[in-house]
Amino acid sequence: MYLCDAMTTLRIVIADDDVHEIELKTFDQLTTAEFIRMAERDDDPTDATLTKDKAKLIRLTGAPDRFIRYMTDSEVEQAYNYVLGVLESSNEHIKKLSEVNKTLEEWEEAHERKWNVEDAKQVMEQFGIFRSSVTMGDTTYDAKPLGTAHYGQWIDLESAVFTLKDATESELYAQTLAILMHGADGKYPVQTEHESLEDYSERCGSYTSERVRFFMNAPWVEVMGCAAFFFFNDQRYEAICNPFMRRFQNLSGHRRSAMRRVIPQSGDLMRS
């Protein structure tokens, strides 16, 4: 095993025609799928020690089992230490959320007024957390305030989050952005007058699935940052996602009022 291309690639060579290359990325370059594989998947705690170590290295590098088994102890340590350094960068990035929280806690004392959403955006931009778009190649999706979102989008969002409640947090980021982001592929599908529910569901599912694939292969820092955008900007998004987005939970206490309901909880639409 050896490093090449200015230490951007790790090559594991079993034979001249049997080589596996691992692209060594910085934390900011990791895709959502790569981040999930490296940081949000758990190994089987009942496995033997070396088997767990092998499984962890497979997750961290993406290398097939047979290549990991071929490596020497020193090569395993070299590969593990490099990737661990990348993940430590992610820890520093997540710690910035705590700094955002602390800054907002001290806001009123420093500015003699309550902070608002624009103030929160400014603070998150200051710490490099907040994002309002996701770009991959020539394609960009934008995060915009959700005041004009259709009720059906909220229904589908809540249903998706409930269905994926056992998924990783970053999978939820991708799924929610697929429903809410603005892009060149058009607005969220609406059932047409003569379209059957089955046809509409298939069309809507195809639209969302293509978007999920995009966000899973886009930079994780941008995907997470846009999820933070919605979490900060919209009380309904926060209320739906809060139980499953632990990275943002310490920020939810800043809300000044409960989530607006279209239909009152009591069911009484009019006062007598």
mmCIF file of C-alpha atoms in Angstrom:
data_model
loop_
_atom_site.group_PDB
_atom_site.id
_atom_site.type_symbol
_atom_site.label_atom_id
_atom_site.label_comp_id
_atom_site.label_asym_id
_atom_site.label_seq_id
_atom_site.Cartn_x
_atom_site.Cartn_y
_atom_site.Cartn_z
ATOM 1 C CA MET A 1 0.000 0.000 0.000
ATOM 2 C CA TYR A 2 1.265 3.487 -0.754
ATOM 3 C CA LEU A 3 0.216 7.103 -1.173
ATOM 4 C CA CYS A 4 0.402 8.806 -4.548
ATOM 5 C CA ASP A 5 -0.755 11.900 -6.445
ATOM 6 C CA ALA A 6 0.453 14.375 -3.819
ATOM 7 C CA MET A 7 -1.123 12.274 -1.054
ATOM 8 C CA THR A 8 -4.632 12.429 -2.511
ATOM 9 C CA THR A 9 -4.941 8.707 -3.253
ATOM 10 C CA LEU A 10 -4.237 5.582 -1.241
ATOM 11 C CA ARG A 11 -3.424 2.545 -3.404
ATOM 12 C CA ILE A 12 -3.752 -1.008 -2.132
ATOM 13 C CA VAL A 13 -1.987 -3.380 -4.533
ATOM 14 C CA ILE A 14 -2.466 -7.142 -4.400
ATOM 15 C CA ALA A 15 -1.146 -7.682 -7.950
ATOM 16 C CA ASP A 16 -0.375 -5.545 -10.986
ATOM 17 C CA ASP A 17 -3.906 -6.051 -12.264
ATOM 18 C CA ASP A 18 -5.591 -6.159 -8.853
ATOM 19 C CA VAL A 19 -5.514 -2.668 -7.349
ATOM 20 C CA HIS A 20 -7.914 -0.658 -5.215
ATOM 21 C CA GLU A 21 -7.575 3.137 -4.960
ATOM 22 C CA ILE A 22 -9.017 5.183 -2.106
ATOM 23 C CA GLU A 23 -9.512 8.876 -2.809
ATOM 24 C CA LEU A 24 -8.351 10.828 0.236
ATOM 25 C CA LYS A 25 -10.730 13.736 0.716
ATOM 26 C CA THR A 26 -10.832 16.614 3.135
ATOM 27 C CA PHE A 27 -13.891 16.849 5.368
ATOM 28 C CA ASP A 28 -15.447 19.611 3.251
ATOM 29 C CA GLN A 29 -15.207 17.347 0.184
ATOM 30 C CA LEU A 30 -17.115 14.420 1.681
ATOM 31 C CA THR A 31 -20.471 13.661 0.097
ATOM 32 C CA THR A 32 -23.515 12.992 2.251
ATOM 33 C CA ALA A 33 -23.312 9.283 1.448
ATOM 34 C CA GLU A 34 -19.620 9.181 2.377
ATOM 35 C CA PHE A 35 -20.226 11.012 5.641
ATOM 36 C CA ILE A 36 -23.030 8.588 6.534
ATOM 37 C CA ARG A 37 -20.802 5.595 5.764
ATOM 38 C CA MET A 38 -17.889 6.980 7.756
ATOM 39 C CA ALA A 39 -19.582 8.642 10.721
ATOM 40 C CA GLU A 40 -23.191 7.517 11.100
ATOM 41 C CA ARG A 41 -23.109 3.759 10.609
ATOM 42 C CA ASP A 42 -22.583 1.465 13.590
ATOM 43 C CA ASP A 43 -20.680 -1.803 13.659
ATOM 44 C CA ASP A 44 -22.013 -4.961 15.273
ATOM 45 C CA PRO A 45 -20.982 -4.720 18.960
ATOM 46 C CA THR A 46 -21.069 -8.519 19.282
ATOM 47 C CA ASP A 47 -18.261 -9.039 16.748
ATOM 48 C CA ALA A 48 -14.747 -10.009 17.830
ATOM 49 C CA THR A 49 -12.282 -7.133 18.247
ATOM 50 C CA LEU A 50 -10.342 -7.494 15.000
ATOM 51 C CA THR A 51 -13.548 -8.129 13.057
ATOM 52 C CA LYS A 52 -14.980 -4.863 14.415
ATOM 53 C CA ASP A 53 -11.739 -3.062 13.512
ATOM 54 C CA LYS A 54 -11.924 -4.456 9.977
ATOM 55 C CA ALA A 55 -15.557 -3.379 9.623
ATOM 56 C CA LYS A 56 -14.673 0.109 10.831
ATOM 57 C CA LEU A 57 -11.842 0.416 8.305
ATOM 58 C CA ILE A 58 -14.162 -0.730 5.512
ATOM 59 C CA ARG A 59 -16.593 2.015 6.529
ATOM 60 C CA LEU A 60 -13.882 4.650 6.780
ATOM 61 C CA THR A 61 -12.145 3.863 3.488
ATOM 62 C CA GLY A 62 -14.811 2.179 1.366
ATOM 63 C CA ALA A 63 -12.283 -0.532 0.477
ATOM 64 C CA PRO A 64 -13.583 -4.065 -0.182
ATOM 65 C CA ASP A 65 -13.103 -6.684 2.517
ATOM 66 C CA ARG A 66 -10.415 -8.615 0.617
ATOM 67 C CA PHE A 67 -8.154 -5.569 0.306
ATOM 68 C CA ILE A 68 -8.409 -4.775 4.006
ATOM 69 C CA ARG A 69 -7.490 -8.380 4.832
ATOM 70 C CA TYR A 70 -4.410 -8.097 2.583
ATOM 71 C CA MET A 71 -3.006 -5.005 4.329
ATOM 72 C CA THR A 72 -0.271 -5.227 6.968
ATOM 73 C CA ASP A 73 -0.735 -3.912 10.510
ATOM 74 C CA SER A 74 1.294 -0.786 9.732
ATOM 75 C CA GLU A 75 -0.722 -0.106 6.575
ATOM 76 C CA VAL A 76 -3.976 -0.492 8.487
ATOM 77 C CA GLU A 77 -2.738 1.977 11.098
ATOM 78 C CA GLN A 78 -1.606 4.452 8.419
ATOM 79 C CA ALA A 79 -4.945 4.347 6.612
ATOM 80 C CA TYR A 80 -6.960 4.533 9.826
ATOM 81 C CA ASN A 81 -5.022 7.516 11.202
ATOM 82 C CA TYR A 82 -5.432 9.508 8.009
ATOM 83 C CA VAL A 83 -9.180 9.017 7.775
ATOM 84 C CA LEU A 84 -9.560 9.624 11.510
ATOM 85 C CA GLY A 85 -7.952 13.025 10.987
ATOM 86 C CA VAL A 86 -10.619 13.826 8.401
ATOM 87 C CA LEU A 87 -13.382 12.854 10.826
ATOM 88 C CA GLU A 88 -11.840 14.950 13.582
ATOM 89 C CA SER A 89 -12.353 17.898 11.246
ATOM 90 C CA SER A 90 -16.045 17.021 11.218
ATOM 91 C CA ASN A 91 -16.103 17.139 15.008
ATOM 92 C CA GLU A 92 -14.694 20.658 14.895
ATOM 93 C CA HIS A 93 -17.357 21.608 12.378
ATOM 94 C CA ILE A 94 -20.147 20.267 14.581
ATOM 95 C CA LYS A 95 -18.686 22.026 17.622
ATOM 96 C CA LYS A 96 -19.343 25.288 15.810
ATOM 97 C CA LEU A 97 -23.048 24.671 16.361
ATOM 98 C CA SER A 98 -22.395 25.016 20.080
ATOM 99 C CA GLU A 99 -20.604 28.287 19.418
ATOM 100 C CA VAL A 100 -23.615 29.491 17.451
ATOM 101 C CA ASN A 101 -25.857 28.561 20.358
ATOM 102 C CA LYS A 102 -23.627 30.380 22.862
ATOM 103 C CA THR A 103 -23.473 33.502 20.694
ATOM 104 C CA LEU A 104 -27.249 33.634 20.391
ATOM 105 C CA GLU A 105 -27.642 33.103 24.138
ATOM 106 C CA GLU A 106 -25.519 36.211 24.713
ATOM 107 C CA TRP A 107 -27.170 38.209 21.911
ATOM 108 C CA GLU A 108 -29.800 40.047 23.955
ATOM 109 C CA GLU A 109 -27.297 41.260 26.515
ATOM 110 C CA ALA A 110 -24.876 42.474 23.833
ATOM 111 C CA HIS A 111 -27.478 44.103 21.555
ATOM 112 C CA GLU A 112 -30.192 45.037 24.069
ATOM 113 C CA ARG A 113 -32.854 43.376 21.927
ATOM 114 C CA LYS A 114 -34.066 39.897 21.010
ATOM 115 C CA TRP A 115 -32.403 38.252 18.039
ATOM 116 C CA ASN A 116 -34.421 37.409 14.938
ATOM 117 C CA VAL A 117 -33.994 35.001 12.048
ATOM 118 C CA GLU A 118 -31.768 37.380 10.078
ATOM 119 C CA ASP A 119 -29.527 37.771 13.131
ATOM 120 C CA ALA A 120 -29.335 33.975 13.455
ATOM 121 C CA LYS A 121 -28.387 33.646 9.779
ATOM 122 C CA GLN A 122 -25.596 36.168 10.241
ATOM 123 C CA VAL A 123 -24.227 34.269 13.236
ATOM 124 C CA MET A 124 -24.332 30.930 11.414
ATOM 125 C CA GLU A 125 -22.605 32.442 8.384
ATOM 126 C CA GLN A 126 -19.961 33.846 10.731
ATOM 127 C CA PHE A 127 -19.157 30.343 11.966
ATOM 128 C CA GLY A 128 -19.370 28.771 8.507
ATOM 129 C CA ILE A 129 -22.377 26.587 9.338
ATOM 130 C CA PHE A 130 -25.304 28.236 7.610
ATOM 131 C CA ARG A 131 -25.818 27.519 3.889
ATOM 132 C CA SER A 132 -28.611 28.588 1.542
ATOM 133 C CA SER A 133 -27.761 26.411 -1.474
ATOM 134 C CA VAL A 134 -26.314 23.052 -2.504
ATOM 135 C CA THR A 135 -24.205 22.767 -5.666
ATOM 136 C CA MET A 136 -22.830 19.720 -7.441
ATOM 137 C CA GLY A 137 -21.382 20.118 -10.901
ATOM 138 C CA ASP A 138 -23.587 22.472 -12.915
ATOM 139 C CA THR A 139 -26.662 21.917 -10.736
ATOM 140 C CA THR A 140 -27.685 24.111 -7.801
ATOM 141 C CA TYR A 141 -30.639 23.875 -5.437
ATOM 142 C CA ASP A 142 -31.632 26.858 -3.312
ATOM 143 C CA ALA A 143 -33.134 26.991 0.173
ATOM 144 C CA LYS A 144 -35.831 29.655 0.440
ATOM 145 C CA PRO A 145 -38.358 30.579 3.153
ATOM 146 C CA LEU A 146 -41.243 28.101 3.225
ATOM 147 C CA GLY A 147 -44.178 30.513 3.509
ATOM 148 C CA THR A 148 -45.500 29.498 0.065
ATOM 149 C CA ALA A 149 -44.971 25.731 0.483
ATOM 150 C CA HIS A 150 -48.068 23.684 -0.329
ATOM 151 C CA TYR A 151 -49.820 21.861 2.487
ATOM 152 C CA GLY A 152 -49.166 18.643 0.569
ATOM 153 C CA GLN A 153 -45.415 19.228 0.855
ATOM 154 C CA TRP A 154 -45.719 19.427 4.631
ATOM 155 C CA ILE A 155 -47.837 16.260 4.687
ATOM 156 C CA ASP A 156 -45.265 14.416 2.567
ATOM 157 C CA LEU A 157 -42.382 15.825 4.607
ATOM 158 C CA GLU A 158 -43.902 14.668 7.886
ATOM 159 C CA SER A 159 -44.705 11.259 6.387
ATOM 160 C CA ALA A 160 -41.139 10.874 5.062
ATOM 161 C CA VAL A 161 -39.573 11.809 8.396
ATOM 162 C CA PHE A 162 -41.879 9.407 10.244
ATOM 163 C CA THR A 163 -41.102 6.612 7.784
ATOM 164 C CA LEU A 164 -37.343 7.264 8.047
ATOM 165 C CA LYS A 165 -37.278 7.813 11.809
ATOM 166 C CA ASP A 166 -34.770 4.966 12.175
ATOM 167 C CA ALA A 167 -32.565 6.286 9.357
ATOM 168 C CA THR A 168 -29.403 8.287 9.935
ATOM 169 C CA GLU A 169 -29.746 11.999 10.580
ATOM 170 C CA SER A 170 -28.041 12.890 7.307
ATOM 171 C CA GLU A 171 -30.454 10.694 5.336
ATOM 172 C CA LEU A 172 -33.215 12.850 6.805
ATOM 173 C CA TYR A 173 -31.393 15.974 5.650
ATOM 174 C CA ALA A 174 -31.340 14.639 2.073
ATOM 175 C CA GLN A 175 -34.983 13.562 2.154
ATOM 176 C CA THR A 176 -36.312 16.838 3.554
ATOM 177 C CA LEU A 177 -34.250 18.948 1.147
ATOM 178 C CA ALA A 178 -35.563 16.847 -1.744
ATOM 179 C CA ILE A 179 -39.089 17.933 -0.831
ATOM 180 C CA LEU A 180 -38.391 21.579 -0.008
ATOM 181 C CA MET A 181 -35.513 22.943 -2.126
ATOM 182 C CA HIS A 182 -35.964 25.065 -5.261
ATOM 183 C CA GLY A 183 -34.275 23.895 -8.460
ATOM 184 C CA ALA A 184 -34.340 23.927 -12.244
ATOM 185 C CA ASP A 185 -36.276 20.637 -12.262
ATOM 186 C CA GLY A 186 -39.387 22.550 -11.247
ATOM 187 C CA LYS A 187 -41.721 22.926 -8.311
ATOM 188 C CA TYR A 188 -42.918 20.075 -6.112
ATOM 189 C CA PRO A 189 -45.450 18.027 -8.140
ATOM 190 C CA VAL A 190 -49.159 18.757 -7.756
ATOM 191 C CA GLN A 191 -51.790 16.209 -8.776
ATOM 192 C CA THR A 192 -53.549 17.329 -11.970
ATOM 193 C CA GLU A 193 -57.294 17.197 -12.529
ATOM 194 C CA HIS A 194 -57.370 14.014 -14.585
ATOM 195 C CA GLU A 195 -54.374 12.283 -12.995
ATOM 196 C CA SER A 196 -55.013 9.206 -10.856
ATOM 197 C CA LEU A 197 -53.593 9.084 -7.361
ATOM 198 C CA GLU A 198 -51.428 6.134 -8.380
ATOM 199 C CA ASP A 199 -49.942 8.013 -11.343
ATOM 200 C CA TYR A 200 -49.391 11.115 -9.256
ATOM 201 C CA SER A 201 -47.723 9.136 -6.477
ATOM 202 C CA GLU A 202 -45.403 7.513 -9.014
ATOM 203 C CA ARG A 203 -44.516 10.876 -10.598
ATOM 204 C CA CYS A 204 -43.982 12.529 -7.238
ATOM 205 C CA GLY A 205 -41.900 9.598 -6.000
ATOM 206 C CA SER A 206 -39.676 9.743 -9.090
ATOM 207 C CA TYR A 207 -39.187 13.496 -8.655
ATOM 208 C CA THR A 208 -38.215 13.102 -5.004
ATOM 209 C CA SER A 209 -35.994 10.053 -5.547
ATOM 210 C CA GLU A 210 -33.905 11.863 -8.172
ATOM 211 C CA ARG A 211 -33.436 14.751 -5.781
ATOM 212 C CA VAL A 212 -32.496 12.464 -2.881
ATOM 213 C CA ARG A 213 -29.799 10.901 -5.075
ATOM 214 C CA PHE A 214 -28.476 14.378 -5.823
ATOM 215 C CA PHE A 215 -28.265 15.382 -2.155
ATOM 216 C CA MET A 216 -26.710 12.068 -1.155
ATOM 217 C CA ASN A 217 -23.897 12.714 -3.638
ATOM 218 C CA ALA A 218 -23.547 16.445 -2.866
ATOM 219 C CA PRO A 219 -21.160 17.921 -0.255
ATOM 220 C CA TRP A 220 -22.376 17.043 3.232
ATOM 221 C CA VAL A 221 -21.461 20.451 4.690
ATOM 222 C CA GLU A 222 -23.818 22.136 2.219
ATOM 223 C CA VAL A 223 -26.636 19.639 2.774
ATOM 224 C CA MET A 224 -26.348 19.942 6.555
ATOM 225 C CA GLY A 225 -26.137 23.730 6.274
ATOM 226 C CA CYS A 226 -29.370 23.930 4.278
ATOM 227 C CA ALA A 227 -31.135 21.689 6.786
ATOM 228 C CA ALA A 228 -29.977 24.211 9.405
ATOM 229 C CA PHE A 229 -31.434 26.977 7.218
ATOM 230 C CA PHE A 230 -34.886 25.404 7.359
ATOM 231 C CA PHE A 231 -34.546 24.510 11.030
ATOM 232 C CA PHE A 232 -33.871 28.162 11.836
ATOM 233 C CA ASN A 233 -36.342 29.657 9.393
ATOM 234 C CA ASP A 234 -39.450 27.595 9.868
ATOM 235 C CA GLN A 235 -41.174 26.486 13.066
ATOM 236 C CA ARG A 236 -43.088 23.683 11.360
ATOM 237 C CA TYR A 237 -39.902 22.183 9.908
ATOM 238 C CA GLU A 238 -38.312 22.374 13.339
ATOM 239 C CA ALA A 239 -41.336 20.800 15.037
ATOM 240 C CA ILE A 240 -41.409 17.887 12.578
ATOM 241 C CA CYS A 241 -37.660 17.249 12.491
ATOM 242 C CA ASN A 242 -36.537 18.201 15.996
ATOM 243 C CA PRO A 243 -36.842 14.705 17.537
ATOM 244 C CA PHE A 244 -34.625 13.229 14.815
ATOM 245 C CA MET A 245 -32.046 15.995 14.207
ATOM 246 C CA ARG A 246 -29.921 15.922 17.332
ATOM 247 C CA ARG A 247 -27.294 18.294 15.952
ATOM 248 C CA PHE A 248 -29.828 21.126 15.992
ATOM 249 C CA GLN A 249 -31.764 20.302 19.155
ATOM 250 C CA ASN A 250 -29.787 22.647 21.380
ATOM 251 C CA LEU A 251 -30.837 25.512 19.112
ATOM 252 C CA SER A 252 -34.575 24.896 19.263
ATOM 253 C CA GLY A 253 -34.964 26.566 22.647
ATOM 254 C CA HIS A 254 -34.604 29.953 20.960
ATOM 255 C CA ARG A 255 -38.115 29.793 19.545
ATOM 256 C CA ARG A 256 -40.291 32.532 21.022
ATOM 257 C CA SER A 257 -43.666 30.954 20.232
ATOM 258 C CA ALA A 258 -45.230 27.582 19.505
ATOM 259 C CA MET A 259 -45.625 26.282 15.964
ATOM 260 C CA ARG A 260 -48.611 27.781 14.177
ATOM 261 C CA ARG A 261 -51.384 25.276 13.519
ATOM 262 C CA VAL A 262 -53.766 25.625 10.590
ATOM 263 C CA ILE A 263 -56.454 23.715 12.482
ATOM 264 C CA PRO A 264 -56.716 24.413 16.221
ATOM 265 C CA GLN A 265 -55.929 21.454 18.476
ATOM 266 C CA SER A 266 -59.355 21.706 20.104
ATOM 267 C CA GLY A 267 -61.061 21.274 16.752
ATOM 268 C CA ASP A 268 -63.132 24.420 17.340
ATOM 269 C CA LEU A 269 -62.796 26.474 14.170
ATOM 270 C CA MET A 270 -64.969 29.330 15.408
ATOM 271 C CA ARG A 271 -65.718 30.801 18.785
ATOM 272 C CA SER A 272 -69.323 30.815 19.888
#
